[in-house]
Amino acid sequence: MSYADVNGLHLWYETHGSGQPLVLLHGGYGAVEMFGPILPALAQRRRVIAVDLQGHGRTADVDRPLRYETMAEDVAALLRHLDLSGADVLGYSLGGGVALRTAIQHPALVRRLVLVSTPCRRQGWYPEVLAAMATQDERVGEQMRGTPPHELYARIAPRPEDWPQLWARTGDLLRREYDWSAEVAALTVPTMLVYADADSIPVTHMAEFFGLLGGGRRDAGWDGSDRPAARLAVLPGLTHYDIVASPALPAAVLPFLTHQVRPPE
């Protein structure tokens, strides 16, 4: 457990286990504790490096907007700080956007990429989810006091009084339009998409995203020789909110991280 001073940020990270490095990036309003239920399973097989992103958990906010692109630069700087290249990166929800931008902006640093409950464009969320995102601000943050995310933040954040600011900055981030489809289609990093079957992202977007990565275009052939480098998993009986704690997640992800995959064409 330590801090790294990167990009003007005092960035918290924790290391568990040994082996090939796997970076974990949590969802919005969370911290590394979000991965607590599945961390033991991952750390049995990998050197897990779990990060508290800007303004979250033990990483205090700094005087800059919250953006996927700048948080991706923080992750890349951390990998260089730790003298790591070719690390695997797994991101969930907001952290998935950061993980995707890390692979887009620094493909040489990412060996394999796992995106959990993550769209590749803002309109990939259900309309009601986008409507909820549009309301997130300091007022909503105040209403969330006393909830488990706030209780965790109050316990571990360097400045617990920044809780409303986190909501304001995250709301500003979530209201910004983006479409990374063209950059996704150009990715050469082997990528796995993982969703819940009752996710906040429609199945149509899951298929669209998978198609951009080269998946779902043809039969794999009797010997699997035409299997795409990308992988898609839709986990049954889960939602956007509980997928990250499910044992089904490491069970789906670890084979992809371990097995040899053919590079994208």
mmCIF file of C-alpha atoms in Angstrom:
data_model
loop_
_atom_site.group_PDB
_atom_site.id
_atom_site.type_symbol
_atom_site.label_atom_id
_atom_site.label_comp_id
_atom_site.label_asym_id
_atom_site.label_seq_id
_atom_site.Cartn_x
_atom_site.Cartn_y
_atom_site.Cartn_z
ATOM 1 C CA MET A 1 0.000 0.000 0.000
ATOM 2 C CA SER A 2 1.587 3.239 -1.094
ATOM 3 C CA TYR A 3 1.294 6.539 -2.908
ATOM 4 C CA ALA A 4 2.899 7.505 -6.202
ATOM 5 C CA ASP A 5 3.410 11.163 -7.094
ATOM 6 C CA VAL A 6 2.444 11.269 -10.767
ATOM 7 C CA ASN A 7 0.988 14.057 -12.955
ATOM 8 C CA GLY A 8 0.701 16.339 -9.939
ATOM 9 C CA LEU A 9 -1.440 13.721 -8.200
ATOM 10 C CA HIS A 10 -0.745 11.845 -4.944
ATOM 11 C CA LEU A 11 -2.118 8.580 -6.345
ATOM 12 C CA TRP A 12 -2.986 5.690 -4.013
ATOM 13 C CA TYR A 13 -2.356 2.118 -5.110
ATOM 14 C CA GLU A 14 -2.248 -1.263 -3.410
ATOM 15 C CA THR A 15 -0.360 -4.377 -4.471
ATOM 16 C CA HIS A 16 -1.561 -7.923 -3.744
ATOM 17 C CA GLY A 17 -0.277 -11.306 -4.903
ATOM 18 C CA SER A 18 2.481 -12.012 -7.410
ATOM 19 C CA GLY A 19 2.960 -12.771 -11.076
ATOM 20 C CA GLN A 20 1.909 -10.928 -14.234
ATOM 21 C CA PRO A 21 0.655 -7.457 -13.208
ATOM 22 C CA LEU A 22 -3.079 -6.745 -13.358
ATOM 23 C CA VAL A 23 -4.247 -3.171 -12.741
ATOM 24 C CA LEU A 24 -7.764 -2.723 -11.303
ATOM 25 C CA LEU A 25 -9.707 0.520 -11.835
ATOM 26 C CA HIS A 26 -12.884 0.974 -9.783
ATOM 27 C CA GLY A 27 -16.224 2.533 -10.677
ATOM 28 C CA GLY A 28 -17.569 5.983 -9.886
ATOM 29 C CA TYR A 29 -17.733 7.123 -6.239
ATOM 30 C CA GLY A 30 -15.817 3.980 -5.274
ATOM 31 C CA ALA A 31 -12.324 2.920 -4.290
ATOM 32 C CA VAL A 32 -10.173 -0.205 -4.386
ATOM 33 C CA GLU A 33 -12.547 -1.735 -1.810
ATOM 34 C CA MET A 34 -15.070 -2.123 -4.638
ATOM 35 C CA PHE A 35 -13.029 -5.149 -5.778
ATOM 36 C CA GLY A 36 -12.786 -6.599 -2.259
ATOM 37 C CA PRO A 37 -15.036 -9.640 -2.860
ATOM 38 C CA ILE A 38 -13.052 -10.800 -5.920
ATOM 39 C CA LEU A 39 -9.569 -9.586 -5.006
ATOM 40 C CA PRO A 40 -8.484 -12.874 -3.364
ATOM 41 C CA ALA A 41 -9.355 -14.884 -6.476
ATOM 42 C CA LEU A 42 -7.440 -12.474 -8.711
ATOM 43 C CA ALA A 43 -4.435 -12.199 -6.377
ATOM 44 C CA GLN A 44 -4.052 -15.973 -6.307
ATOM 45 C CA ARG A 45 -3.065 -15.819 -9.964
ATOM 46 C CA ARG A 46 -1.785 -12.294 -10.561
ATOM 47 C CA ARG A 47 0.138 -9.389 -9.082
ATOM 48 C CA VAL A 48 -2.851 -7.111 -8.563
ATOM 49 C CA ILE A 49 -2.317 -3.346 -8.501
ATOM 50 C CA ALA A 50 -5.532 -1.648 -7.388
ATOM 51 C CA VAL A 51 -5.751 2.118 -7.837
ATOM 52 C CA ASP A 52 -7.854 4.899 -6.277
ATOM 53 C CA LEU A 53 -8.533 7.293 -9.151
ATOM 54 C CA GLN A 54 -8.439 11.091 -8.940
ATOM 55 C CA GLY A 55 -10.702 12.384 -6.175
ATOM 56 C CA HIS A 56 -11.749 8.883 -5.138
ATOM 57 C CA GLY A 57 -10.871 6.877 -2.046
ATOM 58 C CA ARG A 58 -7.453 7.766 -0.660
ATOM 59 C CA THR A 59 -6.441 9.877 -3.678
ATOM 60 C CA ALA A 60 -7.238 13.523 -2.984
ATOM 61 C CA ASP A 61 -8.646 15.655 -5.782
ATOM 62 C CA VAL A 62 -6.508 18.227 -7.566
ATOM 63 C CA ASP A 63 -7.269 21.422 -9.440
ATOM 64 C CA ARG A 64 -8.286 19.941 -12.770
ATOM 65 C CA PRO A 65 -11.538 18.571 -14.215
ATOM 66 C CA LEU A 66 -12.328 14.880 -13.909
ATOM 67 C CA ARG A 67 -11.755 13.402 -17.376
ATOM 68 C CA TYR A 68 -11.284 9.876 -18.689
ATOM 69 C CA GLU A 69 -8.295 11.037 -20.721
ATOM 70 C CA THR A 70 -6.377 12.640 -17.837
ATOM 71 C CA MET A 71 -7.093 9.744 -15.489
ATOM 72 C CA ALA A 72 -5.724 7.447 -18.202
ATOM 73 C CA GLU A 73 -2.554 9.535 -18.177
ATOM 74 C CA ASP A 74 -2.370 9.001 -14.405
ATOM 75 C CA VAL A 75 -2.583 5.229 -14.881
ATOM 76 C CA ALA A 76 0.086 5.299 -17.586
ATOM 77 C CA ALA A 77 2.334 7.401 -15.339
ATOM 78 C CA LEU A 78 1.827 4.910 -12.506
ATOM 79 C CA LEU A 79 2.835 2.005 -14.750
ATOM 80 C CA ARG A 80 6.001 3.863 -15.700
ATOM 81 C CA HIS A 81 6.611 4.782 -12.049
ATOM 82 C CA LEU A 82 6.438 1.075 -11.196
ATOM 83 C CA ASP A 83 8.605 0.231 -14.214
ATOM 84 C CA LEU A 84 5.840 -1.895 -15.702
ATOM 85 C CA SER A 85 5.168 -2.415 -19.381
ATOM 86 C CA GLY A 86 2.748 -4.904 -20.794
ATOM 87 C CA ALA A 87 0.457 -4.858 -17.753
ATOM 88 C CA ASP A 88 -3.091 -6.152 -17.987
ATOM 89 C CA VAL A 89 -5.753 -3.570 -17.118
ATOM 90 C CA LEU A 90 -9.285 -4.262 -15.856
ATOM 91 C CA GLY A 91 -11.705 -1.410 -15.397
ATOM 92 C CA TYR A 92 -15.295 -1.368 -14.174
ATOM 93 C CA SER A 93 -17.878 1.220 -15.264
ATOM 94 C CA LEU A 94 -16.172 4.633 -14.882
ATOM 95 C CA GLY A 95 -12.889 2.787 -14.376
ATOM 96 C CA GLY A 96 -13.607 0.922 -17.591
ATOM 97 C CA GLY A 97 -13.662 4.213 -19.460
ATOM 98 C CA VAL A 98 -10.295 5.066 -17.909
ATOM 99 C CA ALA A 99 -8.932 1.624 -18.798
ATOM 100 C CA LEU A 100 -10.121 1.964 -22.396
ATOM 101 C CA ARG A 101 -8.539 5.408 -22.736
ATOM 102 C CA THR A 102 -5.298 4.025 -21.264
ATOM 103 C CA ALA A 103 -5.178 1.362 -23.980
ATOM 104 C CA ILE A 104 -6.040 3.909 -26.676
ATOM 105 C CA GLN A 105 -3.540 6.528 -25.506
ATOM 106 C CA HIS A 106 -0.756 4.137 -24.409
ATOM 107 C CA PRO A 107 -1.188 0.816 -26.247
ATOM 108 C CA ALA A 108 2.417 -0.204 -25.604
ATOM 109 C CA LEU A 109 1.766 -0.240 -21.849
ATOM 110 C CA VAL A 110 -1.304 -2.507 -21.971
ATOM 111 C CA ARG A 111 -0.883 -6.221 -22.613
ATOM 112 C CA ARG A 112 -4.550 -7.186 -22.332
ATOM 113 C CA LEU A 113 -7.640 -5.135 -21.583
ATOM 114 C CA VAL A 114 -10.795 -6.148 -19.699
ATOM 115 C CA LEU A 115 -13.761 -3.764 -19.688
ATOM 116 C CA VAL A 116 -16.582 -4.543 -17.265
ATOM 117 C CA SER A 117 -19.972 -2.860 -17.775
ATOM 118 C CA THR A 118 -18.430 -0.199 -19.997
ATOM 119 C CA PRO A 119 -19.742 1.430 -23.215
ATOM 120 C CA CYS A 120 -17.543 2.863 -25.965
ATOM 121 C CA ARG A 121 -19.752 5.919 -26.438
ATOM 122 C CA ARG A 122 -21.928 7.881 -24.067
ATOM 123 C CA GLN A 123 -25.120 6.986 -25.886
ATOM 124 C CA GLY A 124 -24.343 3.328 -25.156
ATOM 125 C CA TRP A 125 -26.074 3.711 -21.773
ATOM 126 C CA TYR A 126 -29.831 3.230 -21.430
ATOM 127 C CA PRO A 127 -31.744 6.555 -21.675
ATOM 128 C CA GLU A 128 -32.883 6.350 -18.053
ATOM 129 C CA VAL A 129 -29.262 5.886 -16.948
ATOM 130 C CA LEU A 130 -28.226 8.970 -18.931
ATOM 131 C CA ALA A 131 -31.089 10.894 -17.326
ATOM 132 C CA ALA A 132 -29.857 9.898 -13.866
ATOM 133 C CA MET A 133 -26.299 10.887 -14.779
ATOM 134 C CA ALA A 134 -27.553 14.328 -15.817
ATOM 135 C CA THR A 135 -28.812 15.032 -12.280
ATOM 136 C CA GLN A 136 -25.597 14.225 -10.430
ATOM 137 C CA ASP A 137 -24.265 17.287 -8.623
ATOM 138 C CA GLU A 138 -23.367 18.547 -5.144
ATOM 139 C CA ARG A 139 -27.017 18.479 -4.059
ATOM 140 C CA VAL A 140 -27.344 14.789 -4.897
ATOM 141 C CA GLY A 141 -24.020 14.160 -3.167
ATOM 142 C CA GLU A 142 -25.450 15.672 0.011
ATOM 143 C CA GLN A 143 -28.471 13.380 -0.285
ATOM 144 C CA MET A 144 -26.120 10.382 -0.529
ATOM 145 C CA ARG A 145 -24.572 11.012 2.880
ATOM 146 C CA GLY A 146 -24.940 7.976 5.092
ATOM 147 C CA THR A 147 -24.923 5.500 2.208
ATOM 148 C CA PRO A 148 -22.188 2.806 2.041
ATOM 149 C CA PRO A 149 -20.146 4.706 -0.607
ATOM 150 C CA HIS A 150 -20.204 7.841 1.528
ATOM 151 C CA GLU A 151 -19.340 5.931 4.706
ATOM 152 C CA LEU A 152 -16.296 4.434 2.951
ATOM 153 C CA TYR A 153 -15.263 7.836 1.584
ATOM 154 C CA ALA A 154 -15.652 9.469 5.014
ATOM 155 C CA ARG A 155 -13.440 6.785 6.523
ATOM 156 C CA ILE A 156 -10.565 6.768 4.019
ATOM 157 C CA ALA A 157 -10.521 10.042 2.042
ATOM 158 C CA PRO A 158 -7.758 12.549 2.890
ATOM 159 C CA ARG A 159 -10.411 15.305 2.801
ATOM 160 C CA PRO A 160 -13.834 13.842 3.627
ATOM 161 C CA GLU A 161 -15.374 17.284 3.123
ATOM 162 C CA ASP A 162 -14.732 16.907 -0.646
ATOM 163 C CA TRP A 163 -17.627 14.421 -1.000
ATOM 164 C CA PRO A 164 -20.022 16.951 -2.632
ATOM 165 C CA GLN A 165 -17.238 18.118 -4.954
ATOM 166 C CA LEU A 166 -16.694 14.522 -6.105
ATOM 167 C CA TRP A 167 -20.350 14.356 -7.137
ATOM 168 C CA ALA A 168 -20.176 17.688 -8.934
ATOM 169 C CA ARG A 169 -17.036 16.758 -10.859
ATOM 170 C CA THR A 170 -18.269 13.267 -11.675
ATOM 171 C CA GLY A 171 -21.588 14.664 -12.878
ATOM 172 C CA ASP A 172 -19.713 17.064 -15.156
ATOM 173 C CA LEU A 173 -17.746 14.123 -16.543
ATOM 174 C CA LEU A 174 -20.798 11.922 -17.071
ATOM 175 C CA ARG A 175 -22.722 14.649 -18.921
ATOM 176 C CA ARG A 176 -19.986 15.113 -21.525
ATOM 177 C CA GLU A 177 -20.615 13.471 -24.893
ATOM 178 C CA TYR A 178 -18.008 11.070 -26.272
ATOM 179 C CA ASP A 179 -17.783 8.458 -28.976
ATOM 180 C CA TRP A 180 -14.576 6.410 -29.125
ATOM 181 C CA SER A 181 -15.820 4.001 -31.800
ATOM 182 C CA ALA A 182 -13.154 4.839 -34.371
ATOM 183 C CA GLU A 183 -10.354 4.510 -31.808
ATOM 184 C CA VAL A 184 -11.812 1.221 -30.553
ATOM 185 C CA ALA A 185 -11.860 -0.156 -34.088
ATOM 186 C CA ALA A 186 -8.158 0.685 -34.388
ATOM 187 C CA LEU A 187 -7.149 -1.017 -31.111
ATOM 188 C CA THR A 188 -4.586 -3.803 -31.338
ATOM 189 C CA VAL A 189 -4.699 -4.702 -27.637
ATOM 190 C CA PRO A 190 -6.503 -8.036 -27.047
ATOM 191 C CA THR A 191 -9.716 -7.001 -25.300
ATOM 192 C CA MET A 192 -12.462 -8.728 -23.350
ATOM 193 C CA LEU A 193 -15.871 -7.169 -22.730
ATOM 194 C CA VAL A 194 -17.861 -8.367 -19.715
ATOM 195 C CA TYR A 195 -21.459 -7.381 -18.974
ATOM 196 C CA ALA A 196 -24.351 -8.428 -16.763
ATOM 197 C CA ASP A 197 -27.434 -9.712 -18.531
ATOM 198 C CA ALA A 198 -29.399 -6.964 -16.723
ATOM 199 C CA ASP A 199 -26.751 -4.271 -17.139
ATOM 200 C CA SER A 200 -27.161 -0.499 -17.524
ATOM 201 C CA ILE A 201 -26.014 -0.989 -21.119
ATOM 202 C CA PRO A 202 -28.324 -2.582 -23.707
ATOM 203 C CA VAL A 203 -27.340 -5.831 -25.386
ATOM 204 C CA THR A 204 -27.408 -4.027 -28.737
ATOM 205 C CA HIS A 205 -24.522 -1.813 -27.627
ATOM 206 C CA MET A 206 -22.612 -4.788 -26.241
ATOM 207 C CA ALA A 207 -22.826 -6.374 -29.701
ATOM 208 C CA GLU A 208 -21.866 -3.101 -31.392
ATOM 209 C CA PHE A 209 -18.790 -2.710 -29.174
ATOM 210 C CA PHE A 210 -17.787 -6.346 -29.741
ATOM 211 C CA GLY A 211 -18.159 -5.854 -33.482
ATOM 212 C CA LEU A 212 -15.834 -2.842 -33.437
ATOM 213 C CA LEU A 213 -13.220 -5.112 -31.850
ATOM 214 C CA GLY A 214 -13.588 -7.658 -34.647
ATOM 215 C CA GLY A 215 -15.980 -9.982 -32.849
ATOM 216 C CA GLY A 216 -19.208 -11.490 -34.124
ATOM 217 C CA ARG A 217 -18.327 -11.203 -37.792
ATOM 218 C CA ARG A 218 -18.051 -14.829 -38.833
ATOM 219 C CA ASP A 219 -18.133 -18.418 -37.700
ATOM 220 C CA ALA A 220 -14.997 -19.432 -35.792
ATOM 221 C CA GLY A 221 -14.599 -22.630 -37.822
ATOM 222 C CA TRP A 222 -14.641 -26.204 -36.572
ATOM 223 C CA ASP A 223 -11.121 -25.825 -35.158
ATOM 224 C CA GLY A 224 -11.620 -22.295 -33.807
ATOM 225 C CA SER A 225 -8.970 -20.894 -36.137
ATOM 226 C CA ASP A 226 -11.183 -17.944 -37.096
ATOM 227 C CA ARG A 227 -11.976 -17.003 -33.520
ATOM 228 C CA PRO A 228 -11.507 -13.244 -32.978
ATOM 229 C CA ALA A 229 -8.900 -11.906 -30.551
ATOM 230 C CA ALA A 230 -11.648 -10.080 -28.670
ATOM 231 C CA ARG A 231 -13.855 -11.877 -26.150
ATOM 232 C CA LEU A 232 -17.413 -11.173 -24.994
ATOM 233 C CA ALA A 233 -19.036 -12.476 -21.801
ATOM 234 C CA VAL A 234 -22.585 -11.771 -20.639
ATOM 235 C CA LEU A 235 -22.936 -13.047 -17.075
ATOM 236 C CA PRO A 236 -26.410 -14.281 -16.099
ATOM 237 C CA GLY A 237 -28.414 -13.160 -13.113
ATOM 238 C CA LEU A 238 -26.386 -10.006 -12.475
ATOM 239 C CA THR A 239 -26.788 -6.242 -12.828
ATOM 240 C CA HIS A 240 -24.483 -3.286 -13.354
ATOM 241 C CA TYR A 241 -24.377 -2.828 -9.597
ATOM 242 C CA ASP A 242 -23.426 -6.311 -8.409
ATOM 243 C CA ILE A 243 -21.326 -7.719 -11.268
ATOM 244 C CA VAL A 244 -18.072 -6.409 -9.788
ATOM 245 C CA ALA A 245 -18.595 -8.420 -6.581
ATOM 246 C CA SER A 246 -19.641 -11.660 -8.272
ATOM 247 C CA PRO A 247 -17.321 -14.721 -8.307
ATOM 248 C CA ALA A 248 -18.491 -15.183 -11.892
ATOM 249 C CA LEU A 249 -16.356 -12.190 -12.894
ATOM 250 C CA PRO A 250 -12.875 -13.583 -12.090
ATOM 251 C CA ALA A 251 -14.029 -16.997 -13.343
ATOM 252 C CA ALA A 252 -14.760 -15.412 -16.726
ATOM 253 C CA VAL A 253 -11.768 -13.087 -16.863
ATOM 254 C CA LEU A 254 -8.837 -15.187 -15.657
ATOM 255 C CA PRO A 255 -8.868 -17.629 -18.603
ATOM 256 C CA PHE A 256 -8.694 -14.683 -21.019
ATOM 257 C CA LEU A 257 -5.751 -13.189 -19.142
ATOM 258 C CA THR A 258 -3.972 -16.541 -18.999
ATOM 259 C CA HIS A 259 -4.596 -18.222 -22.331
ATOM 260 C CA GLN A 260 -2.799 -17.394 -25.540
ATOM 261 C CA VAL A 261 -4.865 -15.262 -27.905
ATOM 262 C CA ARG A 262 -4.335 -14.460 -31.545
ATOM 263 C CA PRO A 263 -3.425 -10.785 -32.125
ATOM 264 C CA PRO A 264 -6.154 -8.702 -33.808
ATOM 265 C CA GLU A 265 -5.971 -8.517 -37.573
#
